[in-house]
PDB file of C-alpha atoms and ligand atoms in Angstrom:
ATOM      1  CA  MET A   1      11.119  13.772 -19.206  1.00  0.00           C
ATOM      2  CA  ASP A   2       8.961  10.951 -17.905  1.00  0.00           C
ATOM      3  CA  GLN A   3       6.306   8.723 -19.459  1.00  0.00           C
ATOM      4  CA  VAL A   4       3.275   8.157 -18.199  1.00  0.00           C
ATOM      5  CA  PHE A   5       0.041   6.319 -19.333  1.00  0.00           C
ATOM      6  CA  LEU A   6      -3.297   7.584 -20.012  1.00  0.00           C
ATOM      7  CA  ASN A   7      -6.047   5.817 -21.271  1.00  0.00           C
ATOM      8  CA  GLY A   8      -4.425   3.582 -23.906  1.00  0.00           C
ATOM      9  CA  ARG A   9      -1.284   5.564 -24.591  1.00  0.00           C
ATOM     10  CA  ILE A  10       1.905   6.332 -23.251  1.00  0.00           C
ATOM     11  CA  LEU A  11       3.230   9.641 -23.598  1.00  0.00           C
ATOM     12  CA  ALA A  12       5.657  12.660 -21.688  1.00  0.00           C
ATOM     13  CA  SER A  13       4.195  13.569 -18.478  1.00  0.00           C
ATOM     14  CA  GLY A  14       4.047  17.417 -19.477  1.00  0.00           C
ATOM     15  CA  GLU A  15       1.809  16.381 -22.325  1.00  0.00           C
ATOM     16  CA  ALA A  16      -0.529  14.187 -20.191  1.00  0.00           C
ATOM     17  CA  TRP A  17      -4.403  15.884 -19.378  1.00  0.00           C
ATOM     18  CA  ILE A  18      -6.993  15.333 -17.498  1.00  0.00           C
ATOM     19  CA  SER A  19     -10.282  17.270 -17.246  1.00  0.00           C
ATOM     20  CA  PRO A  20     -10.740  19.599 -14.229  1.00  0.00           C
ATOM     21  CA  LEU A  21     -14.677  17.659 -14.542  1.00  0.00           C
ATOM     22  CA  ASP A  22     -12.918  14.548 -13.629  1.00  0.00           C
ATOM     23  CA  ARG A  23     -15.150  12.583 -10.787  1.00  0.00           C
ATOM     24  CA  GLY A  24     -11.144  11.835  -9.849  1.00  0.00           C
ATOM     25  CA  PHE A  25     -10.713  15.130  -8.780  1.00  0.00           C
ATOM     26  CA  LEU A  26     -14.181  16.860  -7.760  1.00  0.00           C
ATOM     27  CA  PHE A  27     -15.040  13.571  -5.775  1.00  0.00           C
ATOM     28  CA  ALA A  28     -11.973  11.329  -5.829  1.00  0.00           C
ATOM     29  CA  ASP A  29     -14.087   8.898  -7.020  1.00  0.00           C
ATOM     30  CA  ALA A  30     -11.204   6.716  -8.013  1.00  0.00           C
ATOM     31  CA  VAL A  31      -9.055   3.739  -6.854  1.00  0.00           C
ATOM     32  CA  TYR A  32      -5.523   3.155  -6.822  1.00  0.00           C
ATOM     33  CA  GLU A  33      -2.598   0.656  -6.892  1.00  0.00           C
ATOM     34  CA  VAL A  34       1.035   0.932  -6.067  1.00  0.00           C
ATOM     35  CA  ILE A  35       2.985  -2.378  -7.307  1.00  0.00           C
ATOM     36  CA  PRO A  36       6.658  -2.552  -7.405  1.00  0.00           C
ATOM     37  CA  VAL A  37       9.101  -3.542 -10.091  1.00  0.00           C
ATOM     38  CA  TYR A  38      12.593  -5.265  -9.730  1.00  0.00           C
ATOM     39  CA  HIS A  39      14.448  -6.456 -12.374  1.00  0.00           C
ATOM     40  CA  SER A  40      11.507  -4.985 -14.563  1.00  0.00           C
ATOM     41  CA  LYS A  41       9.235  -7.042 -13.766  1.00  0.00           C
ATOM     42  CA  LEU A  42       6.345  -6.616 -11.648  1.00  0.00           C
ATOM     43  CA  PHE A  43       6.398  -7.971  -8.464  1.00  0.00           C
ATOM     44  CA  LEU A  44       3.401  -9.850  -6.836  1.00  0.00           C
ATOM     45  CA  TRP A  45       1.373  -8.837 -10.040  1.00  0.00           C
ATOM     46  CA  ASN A  46      -1.574 -11.117  -9.541  1.00  0.00           C
ATOM     47  CA  GLU A  47      -2.016 -10.353  -5.797  1.00  0.00           C
ATOM     48  CA  HIS A  48      -2.359  -6.376  -7.022  1.00  0.00           C
ATOM     49  CA  TYR A  49      -4.164  -6.964  -9.603  1.00  0.00           C
ATOM     50  CA  LEU A  50      -6.666  -8.928  -7.867  1.00  0.00           C
ATOM     51  CA  ARG A  51      -7.069  -6.525  -5.183  1.00  0.00           C
ATOM     52  CA  LEU A  52      -7.512  -3.425  -7.896  1.00  0.00           C
ATOM     53  CA  GLU A  53     -10.435  -5.738  -9.124  1.00  0.00           C
ATOM     54  CA  ARG A  54     -11.632  -5.815  -5.522  1.00  0.00           C
ATOM     55  CA  SER A  55     -11.495  -2.305  -5.192  1.00  0.00           C
ATOM     56  CA  LEU A  56     -12.990  -1.589  -8.764  1.00  0.00           C
ATOM     57  CA  GLN A  57     -16.076  -3.550  -7.786  1.00  0.00           C
ATOM     58  CA  ALA A  58     -16.675  -2.224  -4.611  1.00  0.00           C
ATOM     59  CA  ILE A  59     -17.104   1.214  -5.775  1.00  0.00           C
ATOM     60  CA  ARG A  60     -19.215  -0.139  -8.751  1.00  0.00           C
ATOM     61  CA  LEU A  61     -16.760   0.946 -11.764  1.00  0.00           C
ATOM     62  CA  THR A  62     -16.574  -1.492 -14.651  1.00  0.00           C
ATOM     63  CA  ASN A  63     -12.661  -2.742 -15.218  1.00  0.00           C
ATOM     64  CA  PRO A  64     -11.831  -1.059 -18.164  1.00  0.00           C
ATOM     65  CA  TYR A  65      -9.220  -3.312 -19.543  1.00  0.00           C
ATOM     66  CA  ARG A  66      -8.702  -7.446 -19.405  1.00  0.00           C
ATOM     67  CA  ALA A  67      -5.865  -8.646 -16.929  1.00  0.00           C
ATOM     68  CA  THR A  68      -3.391  -9.389 -20.026  1.00  0.00           C
ATOM     69  CA  ASP A  69      -4.050  -5.866 -21.442  1.00  0.00           C
ATOM     70  CA  TRP A  70      -3.500  -4.352 -18.182  1.00  0.00           C
ATOM     71  CA  ARG A  71      -0.247  -6.339 -17.815  1.00  0.00           C
ATOM     72  CA  GLU A  72       1.022  -5.355 -21.267  1.00  0.00           C
ATOM     73  CA  TYR A  73       0.395  -1.682 -20.749  1.00  0.00           C
ATOM     74  CA  LEU A  74       1.807  -1.418 -17.492  1.00  0.00           C
ATOM     75  CA  GLU A  75       5.491  -3.137 -19.157  1.00  0.00           C
ATOM     76  CA  GLN A  76       5.226  -1.134 -21.995  1.00  0.00           C
ATOM     77  CA  LEU A  77       5.797   1.891 -19.209  1.00  0.00           C
ATOM     78  CA  VAL A  78       8.054   0.525 -17.154  1.00  0.00           C
ATOM     79  CA  GLU A  79      10.023  -0.241 -20.218  1.00  0.00           C
ATOM     80  CA  ALA A  80       9.792   3.609 -21.492  1.00  0.00           C
ATOM     81  CA  ASN A  81      10.780   4.727 -18.279  1.00  0.00           C
ATOM     82  CA  GLY A  82      14.147   2.394 -18.312  1.00  0.00           C
ATOM     83  CA  GLY A  83      12.854  -0.586 -16.232  1.00  0.00           C
ATOM     84  CA  GLY A  84      15.001  -1.570 -13.463  1.00  0.00           C
ATOM     85  CA  GLU A  85      14.107  -1.351  -9.710  1.00  0.00           C
ATOM     86  CA  LEU A  86      10.853   1.236  -9.254  1.00  0.00           C
ATOM     87  CA  SER A  87       7.185   1.450  -8.401  1.00  0.00           C
ATOM     88  CA  VAL A  88       3.966   1.627 -10.884  1.00  0.00           C
ATOM     89  CA  TYR A  89       1.049   3.720  -9.121  1.00  0.00           C
ATOM     90  CA  LEU A  90      -2.092   3.269 -11.111  1.00  0.00           C
ATOM     91  CA  GLU A  91      -5.214   5.411 -10.878  1.00  0.00           C
ATOM     92  CA  ILE A  92      -9.149   4.576 -12.553  1.00  0.00           C
ATOM     93  CA  SER A  93     -11.601   7.471 -11.896  1.00  0.00           C
ATOM     94  CA  ARG A  94     -14.984   7.096 -12.845  1.00  0.00           C
ATOM     95  CA  GLY A  95     -14.126   9.716 -15.610  1.00  0.00           C
ATOM     96  CA  ALA A  96     -15.264  13.282 -16.793  1.00  0.00           C
ATOM     97  CA  GLU A  97     -18.663  14.268 -17.105  1.00  0.00           C
ATOM     98  CA  GLU A  98     -20.457  17.599 -18.319  1.00  0.00           C
ATOM     99  CA  THR A  99     -20.920  18.988 -15.023  1.00  0.00           C
ATOM    100  CA  ARG A 100     -20.691  17.987 -11.199  1.00  0.00           C
ATOM    101  CA  ASP A 101     -23.540  15.471  -9.952  1.00  0.00           C
ATOM    102  CA  HIS A 102     -22.994  13.180  -6.908  1.00  0.00           C
ATOM    103  CA  HIS A 103     -25.276  10.194  -9.206  1.00  0.00           C
ATOM    104  CA  ILE A 104     -22.814   7.984 -10.695  1.00  0.00           C
ATOM    105  CA  PRO A 105     -23.277   8.735 -14.085  1.00  0.00           C
ATOM    106  CA  GLN A 106     -23.584   5.614 -17.047  1.00  0.00           C
ATOM    107  CA  GLY A 107     -22.079   5.557 -19.798  1.00  0.00           C
ATOM    108  CA  ILE A 108     -18.961   7.989 -19.150  1.00  0.00           C
ATOM    109  CA  ALA A 109     -15.393   6.139 -20.182  1.00  0.00           C
ATOM    110  CA  PRO A 110     -12.880   5.967 -17.115  1.00  0.00           C
ATOM    111  CA  THR A 111      -9.814   7.825 -17.294  1.00  0.00           C
ATOM    112  CA  VAL A 112      -6.543   5.613 -16.384  1.00  0.00           C
ATOM    113  CA  PHE A 113      -3.586   7.334 -15.326  1.00  0.00           C
ATOM    114  CA  ALA A 114      -0.218   5.150 -14.397  1.00  0.00           C
ATOM    115  CA  MET A 115       3.118   6.537 -13.840  1.00  0.00           C
ATOM    116  CA  THR A 116       6.244   5.332 -12.519  1.00  0.00           C
ATOM    117  CA  LEU A 117       7.989   6.043  -9.507  1.00  0.00           C
ATOM    118  CA  PRO A 118      11.557   6.075  -8.225  1.00  0.00           C
ATOM    119  CA  PRO A 119      12.372   3.569  -6.028  1.00  0.00           C
ATOM    120  CA  LEU A 120      13.034   4.583  -2.251  1.00  0.00           C
ATOM    121  CA  ALA A 121      16.503   5.242  -1.376  1.00  0.00           C
ATOM    122  CA  PRO A 122      17.746   2.592   1.313  1.00  0.00           C
ATOM    123  CA  ASP A 123      17.594   4.389   4.680  1.00  0.00           C
ATOM    124  CA  PRO A 124      20.670   3.019   7.016  1.00  0.00           C
ATOM    125  CA  VAL A 125      19.156   4.658   9.552  1.00  0.00           C
ATOM    126  CA  LEU A 126      15.854   2.638   9.545  1.00  0.00           C
ATOM    127  CA  GLU A 127      18.241  -0.390   9.399  1.00  0.00           C
ATOM    128  CA  HIS A 128      20.170   0.420  12.181  1.00  0.00           C
ATOM    129  CA  SER A 129      17.599   2.276  14.808  1.00  0.00           C
ATOM    130  CA  GLY A 130      14.590   1.231  13.277  1.00  0.00           C
ATOM    131  CA  VAL A 131      11.724   3.750  13.181  1.00  0.00           C
ATOM    132  CA  ARG A 132       9.855   5.843  16.015  1.00  0.00           C
ATOM    133  CA  VAL A 133       5.651   6.145  15.268  1.00  0.00           C
ATOM    134  CA  VAL A 134       3.063   7.600  17.127  1.00  0.00           C
ATOM    135  CA  MET A 135      -0.642   6.058  17.833  1.00  0.00           C
ATOM    136  CA  LEU A 136      -3.536   8.112  16.924  1.00  0.00           C
ATOM    137  CA  GLU A 137      -7.212   7.985  16.295  1.00  0.00           C
ATOM    138  CA  ASP A 138      -7.982   6.440  13.595  1.00  0.00           C
ATOM    139  CA  ILE A 139     -10.697   9.128  11.644  1.00  0.00           C
ATOM    140  CA  ARG A 140     -10.618   7.365   8.385  1.00  0.00           C
ATOM    141  CA  TRP A 141     -13.938   6.083   6.890  1.00  0.00           C
ATOM    142  CA  HIS A 142     -15.518   2.547   7.329  1.00  0.00           C
ATOM    143  CA  ARG A 143     -14.089   0.954   4.402  1.00  0.00           C
ATOM    144  CA  CYS A 144     -10.201   1.264   4.573  1.00  0.00           C
ATOM    145  CA  ASP A 145     -10.121  -2.308   2.385  1.00  0.00           C
ATOM    146  CA  ILE A 146     -11.018  -0.416  -0.865  1.00  0.00           C
ATOM    147  CA  LYS A 147      -7.845   1.526  -2.079  1.00  0.00           C
ATOM    148  CA  SER A 148      -9.217   4.538  -2.525  1.00  0.00           C
ATOM    149  CA  THR A 149      -7.627   7.532  -3.989  1.00  0.00           C
ATOM    150  CA  ALA A 150      -9.672   9.655  -0.718  1.00  0.00           C
ATOM    151  CA  LEU A 151      -6.531   9.851   1.028  1.00  0.00           C
ATOM    152  CA  ILE A 152      -6.854  13.098   3.407  1.00  0.00           C
ATOM    153  CA  ALA A 153      -7.714  11.345   6.463  1.00  0.00           C
ATOM    154  CA  ASN A 154      -4.364   9.419   5.636  1.00  0.00           C
ATOM    155  CA  VAL A 155      -2.315  12.538   4.706  1.00  0.00           C
ATOM    156  CA  LEU A 156      -3.862  14.694   7.952  1.00  0.00           C
ATOM    157  CA  LEU A 157      -2.707  11.942  10.241  1.00  0.00           C
ATOM    158  CA  ARG A 158       0.570  11.008   8.922  1.00  0.00           C
ATOM    159  CA  GLU A 159       1.204  15.234   9.067  1.00  0.00           C
ATOM    160  CA  VAL A 160       0.549  14.798  12.573  1.00  0.00           C
ATOM    161  CA  ALA A 161       2.722  11.900  12.829  1.00  0.00           C
ATOM    162  CA  ARG A 162       5.440  14.224  10.875  1.00  0.00           C
ATOM    163  CA  GLU A 163       5.036  17.022  13.565  1.00  0.00           C
ATOM    164  CA  LYS A 164       5.844  14.739  16.679  1.00  0.00           C
ATOM    165  CA  GLY A 165       8.945  13.644  14.814  1.00  0.00           C
ATOM    166  CA  ALA A 166       7.458  10.168  13.778  1.00  0.00           C
ATOM    167  CA  ALA A 167       8.123   8.021  10.784  1.00  0.00           C
ATOM    168  CA  GLU A 168       4.143   6.952  10.670  1.00  0.00           C
ATOM    169  CA  ALA A 169       1.092   6.907  12.580  1.00  0.00           C
ATOM    170  CA  LEU A 170      -0.669   3.768  14.114  1.00  0.00           C
ATOM    171  CA  LEU A 171      -4.263   4.315  13.872  1.00  0.00           C
ATOM    172  CA  ILE A 172      -6.372   3.305  16.721  1.00  0.00           C
ATOM    173  CA  ARG A 173      -9.964   2.439  16.017  1.00  0.00           C
ATOM    174  CA  ASP A 174     -12.744   0.601  18.421  1.00  0.00           C
ATOM    175  CA  GLY A 175      -9.337   0.773  20.799  1.00  0.00           C
ATOM    176  CA  PHE A 176      -7.279  -1.858  18.809  1.00  0.00           C
ATOM    177  CA  VAL A 177      -4.269  -0.878  16.391  1.00  0.00           C
ATOM    178  CA  SER A 178      -5.734  -1.216  12.671  1.00  0.00           C
ATOM    179  CA  GLU A 179      -2.510  -0.363  10.981  1.00  0.00           C
ATOM    180  CA  GLY A 180      -0.337   2.740   9.769  1.00  0.00           C
ATOM    181  CA  THR A 181      -1.867   5.668   7.144  1.00  0.00           C
ATOM    182  CA  SER A 182       0.063   4.153   4.550  1.00  0.00           C
ATOM    183  CA  SER A 183       1.361   0.672   5.910  1.00  0.00           C
ATOM    184  CA  ASN A 184       0.168  -2.478   8.019  1.00  0.00           C
ATOM    185  CA  VAL A 185       1.453  -3.824  11.227  1.00  0.00           C
ATOM    186  CA  ILE A 186       2.589  -7.021  12.075  1.00  0.00           C
ATOM    187  CA  THR A 187       3.987  -8.174  15.565  1.00  0.00           C
ATOM    188  CA  LEU A 188       6.061 -10.878  17.139  1.00  0.00           C
ATOM    189  CA  LYS A 189       5.936 -12.465  20.322  1.00  0.00           C
ATOM    190  CA  GLY A 190       7.716 -15.593  20.976  1.00  0.00           C
ATOM    191  CA  SER A 191       6.888 -17.625  17.804  1.00  0.00           C
ATOM    192  CA  THR A 192       3.773 -15.644  17.183  1.00  0.00           C
ATOM    193  CA  LEU A 193       2.771 -13.138  14.420  1.00  0.00           C
ATOM    194  CA  LYS A 194      -0.117 -11.135  14.969  1.00  0.00           C
ATOM    195  CA  THR A 195      -1.757  -8.932  12.286  1.00  0.00           C
ATOM    196  CA  HIS A 196      -5.190  -7.303  12.537  1.00  0.00           C
ATOM    197  CA  PRO A 197      -7.803  -9.484  10.906  1.00  0.00           C
ATOM    198  CA  ASP A 198      -8.688  -8.725   7.051  1.00  0.00           C
ATOM    199  CA  GLY A 199     -12.127  -6.534   6.862  1.00  0.00           C
ATOM    200  CA  PRO A 200     -13.140  -2.784   6.251  1.00  0.00           C
ATOM    201  CA  GLU A 201     -11.046  -1.540   9.223  1.00  0.00           C
ATOM    202  CA  ILE A 202      -7.817  -2.069   7.109  1.00  0.00           C
ATOM    203  CA  LEU A 203      -6.361  -2.208   3.657  1.00  0.00           C
ATOM    204  CA  PRO A 204      -5.321  -6.048   3.155  1.00  0.00           C
ATOM    205  CA  GLY A 205      -1.418  -5.214   2.335  1.00  0.00           C
ATOM    206  CA  VAL A 206       0.099  -7.434  -0.343  1.00  0.00           C
ATOM    207  CA  THR A 207       3.436  -7.156   1.152  1.00  0.00           C
ATOM    208  CA  ARG A 208       2.142  -7.840   4.500  1.00  0.00           C
ATOM    209  CA  ASP A 209       0.742 -11.384   2.887  1.00  0.00           C
ATOM    210  CA  LEU A 210       3.679 -12.258   1.261  1.00  0.00           C
ATOM    211  CA  LEU A 211       5.793 -11.645   4.517  1.00  0.00           C
ATOM    212  CA  LEU A 212       3.174 -13.753   6.572  1.00  0.00           C
ATOM    213  CA  ARG A 213       3.489 -16.612   4.057  1.00  0.00           C
ATOM    214  CA  LEU A 214       7.619 -16.271   4.800  1.00  0.00           C
ATOM    215  CA  GLY A 215       7.099 -16.305   8.579  1.00  0.00           C
ATOM    216  CA  ALA A 216       4.861 -19.587   8.451  1.00  0.00           C
ATOM    217  CA  ASP A 217       7.577 -21.270   6.442  1.00  0.00           C
ATOM    218  CA  LEU A 218      10.142 -19.977   9.038  1.00  0.00           C
ATOM    219  CA  GLY A 219       7.798 -22.144  11.497  1.00  0.00           C
ATOM    220  CA  TYR A 220       6.396 -18.524  13.166  1.00  0.00           C
ATOM    221  CA  THR A 221       2.612 -19.143  14.333  1.00  0.00           C
ATOM    222  CA  ILE A 222       0.281 -16.825  12.140  1.00  0.00           C
ATOM    223  CA  ARG A 223      -2.401 -15.055  14.015  1.00  0.00           C
ATOM    224  CA  ARG A 224      -5.072 -12.595  12.362  1.00  0.00           C
ATOM    225  CA  GLU A 225      -6.487 -11.118  15.509  1.00  0.00           C
ATOM    226  CA  ARG A 226      -6.881  -7.812  16.315  1.00  0.00           C
ATOM    227  CA  ILE A 227      -4.204  -6.432  18.529  1.00  0.00           C
ATOM    228  CA  ARG A 228      -4.439  -3.983  21.723  1.00  0.00           C
ATOM    229  CA  PRO A 229      -2.119  -1.041  22.200  1.00  0.00           C
ATOM    230  CA  ASP A 230      -0.864  -2.616  25.331  1.00  0.00           C
ATOM    231  CA  GLU A 231      -0.050  -5.776  23.560  1.00  0.00           C
ATOM    232  CA  LEU A 232       1.932  -3.784  20.977  1.00  0.00           C
ATOM    233  CA  LEU A 233       4.023  -2.136  23.464  1.00  0.00           C
ATOM    234  CA  GLY A 234       4.900  -5.431  25.327  1.00  0.00           C
ATOM    235  CA  ALA A 235       5.446  -7.258  21.866  1.00  0.00           C
ATOM    236  CA  GLU A 236       9.321  -8.375  21.518  1.00  0.00           C
ATOM    237  CA  GLU A 237       9.470  -6.782  18.080  1.00  0.00           C
ATOM    238  CA  ALA A 238       6.604  -4.766  15.376  1.00  0.00           C
ATOM    239  CA  TRP A 239       7.266  -4.204  11.978  1.00  0.00           C
ATOM    240  CA  LEU A 240       5.628  -1.935   9.387  1.00  0.00           C
ATOM    241  CA  THR A 241       5.032  -3.415   5.922  1.00  0.00           C
ATOM    242  CA  SER A 242       4.243  -1.755   2.564  1.00  0.00           C
ATOM    243  CA  SER A 243       4.842  -2.175  -1.318  1.00  0.00           C
ATOM    244  CA  ARG A 244       7.392   1.126  -0.774  1.00  0.00           C
ATOM    245  CA  ARG A 245       9.347   0.263   2.445  1.00  0.00           C
ATOM    246  CA  ILE A 246       8.617  -3.703   2.429  1.00  0.00           C
ATOM    247  CA  LEU A 247       9.579  -4.164   6.382  1.00  0.00           C
ATOM    248  CA  ALA A 248      10.594  -1.358   8.503  1.00  0.00           C
ATOM    249  CA  PRO A 249      11.171  -1.988  12.199  1.00  0.00           C
ATOM    250  CA  ILE A 250       9.224  -0.110  15.005  1.00  0.00           C
ATOM    251  CA  THR A 251      11.600   0.365  17.421  1.00  0.00           C
ATOM    252  CA  ARG A 252       9.673   3.289  19.614  1.00  0.00           C
ATOM    253  CA  VAL A 253       5.914   4.071  19.717  1.00  0.00           C
ATOM    254  CA  ASP A 254       5.359   7.510  20.866  1.00  0.00           C
ATOM    255  CA  ASP A 255       8.011   7.532  23.828  1.00  0.00           C
ATOM    256  CA  ARG A 256       8.123   3.763  25.106  1.00  0.00           C
ATOM    257  CA  PRO A 257      10.784   1.596  23.223  1.00  0.00           C
ATOM    258  CA  ILE A 258       9.585  -1.822  21.741  1.00  0.00           C
ATOM    259  CA  GLY A 259      11.516  -4.887  22.835  1.00  0.00           C
ATOM    260  CA  THR A 260      15.129  -3.731  23.184  1.00  0.00           C
ATOM    261  CA  GLY A 261      14.707  -0.643  21.249  1.00  0.00           C
ATOM    262  CA  ARG A 262      16.142  -1.878  18.262  1.00  0.00           C
ATOM    263  CA  PRO A 263      15.730  -3.947  15.279  1.00  0.00           C
ATOM    264  CA  GLY A 264      15.493  -7.590  16.432  1.00  0.00           C
ATOM    265  CA  PRO A 265      16.702 -11.030  15.202  1.00  0.00           C
ATOM    266  CA  GLY A 266      12.970 -11.393  13.894  1.00  0.00           C
ATOM    267  CA  TYR A 267      13.359  -8.554  11.908  1.00  0.00           C
ATOM    268  CA  GLU A 268      16.818  -9.978  10.557  1.00  0.00           C
ATOM    269  CA  ARG A 269      14.978 -13.528   9.930  1.00  0.00           C
ATOM    270  CA  LEU A 270      12.180 -11.700   7.885  1.00  0.00           C
ATOM    271  CA  ARG A 271      14.169  -9.609   5.832  1.00  0.00           C
ATOM    272  CA  GLN A 272      16.765 -12.570   4.490  1.00  0.00           C
ATOM    273  CA  ALA A 273      14.010 -14.685   4.211  1.00  0.00           C
ATOM    274  CA  TRP A 274      12.148 -11.508   2.032  1.00  0.00           C
ATOM    275  CA  GLN A 275      15.407 -11.218  -0.039  1.00  0.00           C
ATOM    276  CA  ARG A 276      15.501 -14.833  -0.924  1.00  0.00           C
ATOM    277  CA  HIS A 277      12.183 -14.722  -2.251  1.00  0.00           C
ATOM    278  CA  LEU A 278      13.219 -11.404  -4.452  1.00  0.00           C
ATOM    279  CA  ASP A 279      16.268 -13.330  -5.521  1.00  0.00           C
ATOM    280  CA  ALA A 280      14.312 -16.070  -6.918  1.00  0.00           C
ATOM    281  CA  PHE A 281      12.113 -13.458  -8.297  1.00  0.00           C
ATOM    282  CA  GLU A 282      14.634 -11.805 -10.148  1.00  0.00           C
ATOM    283  CA  ALA A 283      16.636 -14.958 -11.482  1.00  0.00           C
TER     284      ALA A 283
HETATM  285  N1  LIG B 301      -0.151   2.283   0.737  1.00  0.00           N
HETATM  286  N2  LIG B 301      -2.551   0.134   4.601  1.00  0.00           N
HETATM  287  C1  LIG B 301      -2.480   1.537   4.065  1.00  0.00           C
HETATM  288  C2  LIG B 301      -3.543   1.793   4.261  1.00  0.00           C
HETATM  289  C3  LIG B 301      -1.851   1.759   2.649  1.00  0.00           C
HETATM  290  O1  LIG B 301      -1.968   2.502   1.997  1.00  0.00           O
HETATM  291  C4  LIG B 301      -0.838   0.228   2.103  1.00  0.00           C
HETATM  292  C5  LIG B 301       0.162   0.794   1.172  1.00  0.00           C
HETATM  293  C6  LIG B 301      -0.837  -0.533   2.901  1.00  0.00           C
HETATM  294  C7  LIG B 301       0.210  -1.964   2.570  1.00  0.00           C
HETATM  295  O2  LIG B 301      -0.146  -2.355   1.285  1.00  0.00           O
HETATM  296  P1  LIG B 301       1.045  -3.041  -0.024  1.00  0.00           P
HETATM  297  O3  LIG B 301       1.631  -3.777   0.994  1.00  0.00           O
HETATM  298  O4  LIG B 301       0.078  -3.799  -0.427  1.00  0.00           O
HETATM  299  O5  LIG B 301       1.418  -1.743  -0.410  1.00  0.00           O
HETATM  300  C8  LIG B 301      -1.773  -0.762   4.181  1.00  0.00           C
HETATM  301  C9  LIG B 301       0.475   2.393  -0.734  1.00  0.00           C
HETATM  302  C10 LIG B 301       2.260   1.750  -0.696  1.00  0.00           C
HETATM  303  C11 LIG B 301       0.620   4.194  -0.922  1.00  0.00           C
HETATM  304  O6  LIG B 301      -0.193   4.699  -0.699  1.00  0.00           O
HETATM  305  O7  LIG B 301       1.511   4.350  -1.429  1.00  0.00           O
END
């Protein structure tokens, strides 16, 4: 049985219990992170940890552990699950109180939970044909920069995408493409890579920022500017980025092709640059 981490202990998932009065359950009063693990090592740990600290601060929750303790606990969890290639999901909720009250309680212990997720299977269709996405109005709240577990809007939007036969929904806010339900968006036109600027409209993706650094090293110009839907449709290439899928070429938006309608040379260059970066990390 999978081993999970709960409040300082590693135990079998079937033995891990959380109170139904936990505010994570009652209010989604919690934040999370998803950290890829390669070669049993936490990938881009500092970047994920910084974002975790920002999320905690934004919801006024004190970080229960120091950075070194976090790292040690998560490495123990990875080891307990056999290491190798996987992802760590971690969540911190404000904890359980005796009743349900909107006020933020003082002096209760947060609940800290972590588990590992198996790697996503390589997807030959994705490599060969890319993915189709749909554009939907962004119905989420105005603090999408916080990695909150309150994901019902993302879940509903993803479900609409699935019903329309699409892999992801690109979300439109104030007439611009913000991001996907669990991914960021980068477009390529000429030698320019464009992505939505950081701010409350999007989650600042750790994967996206690494890929943009690698893109800059390859000579691309990076622009953090809002992307209009017609600009996306006129791009030569467009990609989704996330810790789970890393880089996925978008080849159709609704029923219109992007570029040639196939994964392009920019995707291939960036994917190879990412692989070189990963090889160096694993070495
Ligand atoms: N989601 N935007 C949203 C709304 C996301 O949920 C995610 C990641 C990203 C990409 O961020 P990163 O590159 O740091 O993974 C962007 C995770 C993987 C999830 O919810 O499972």
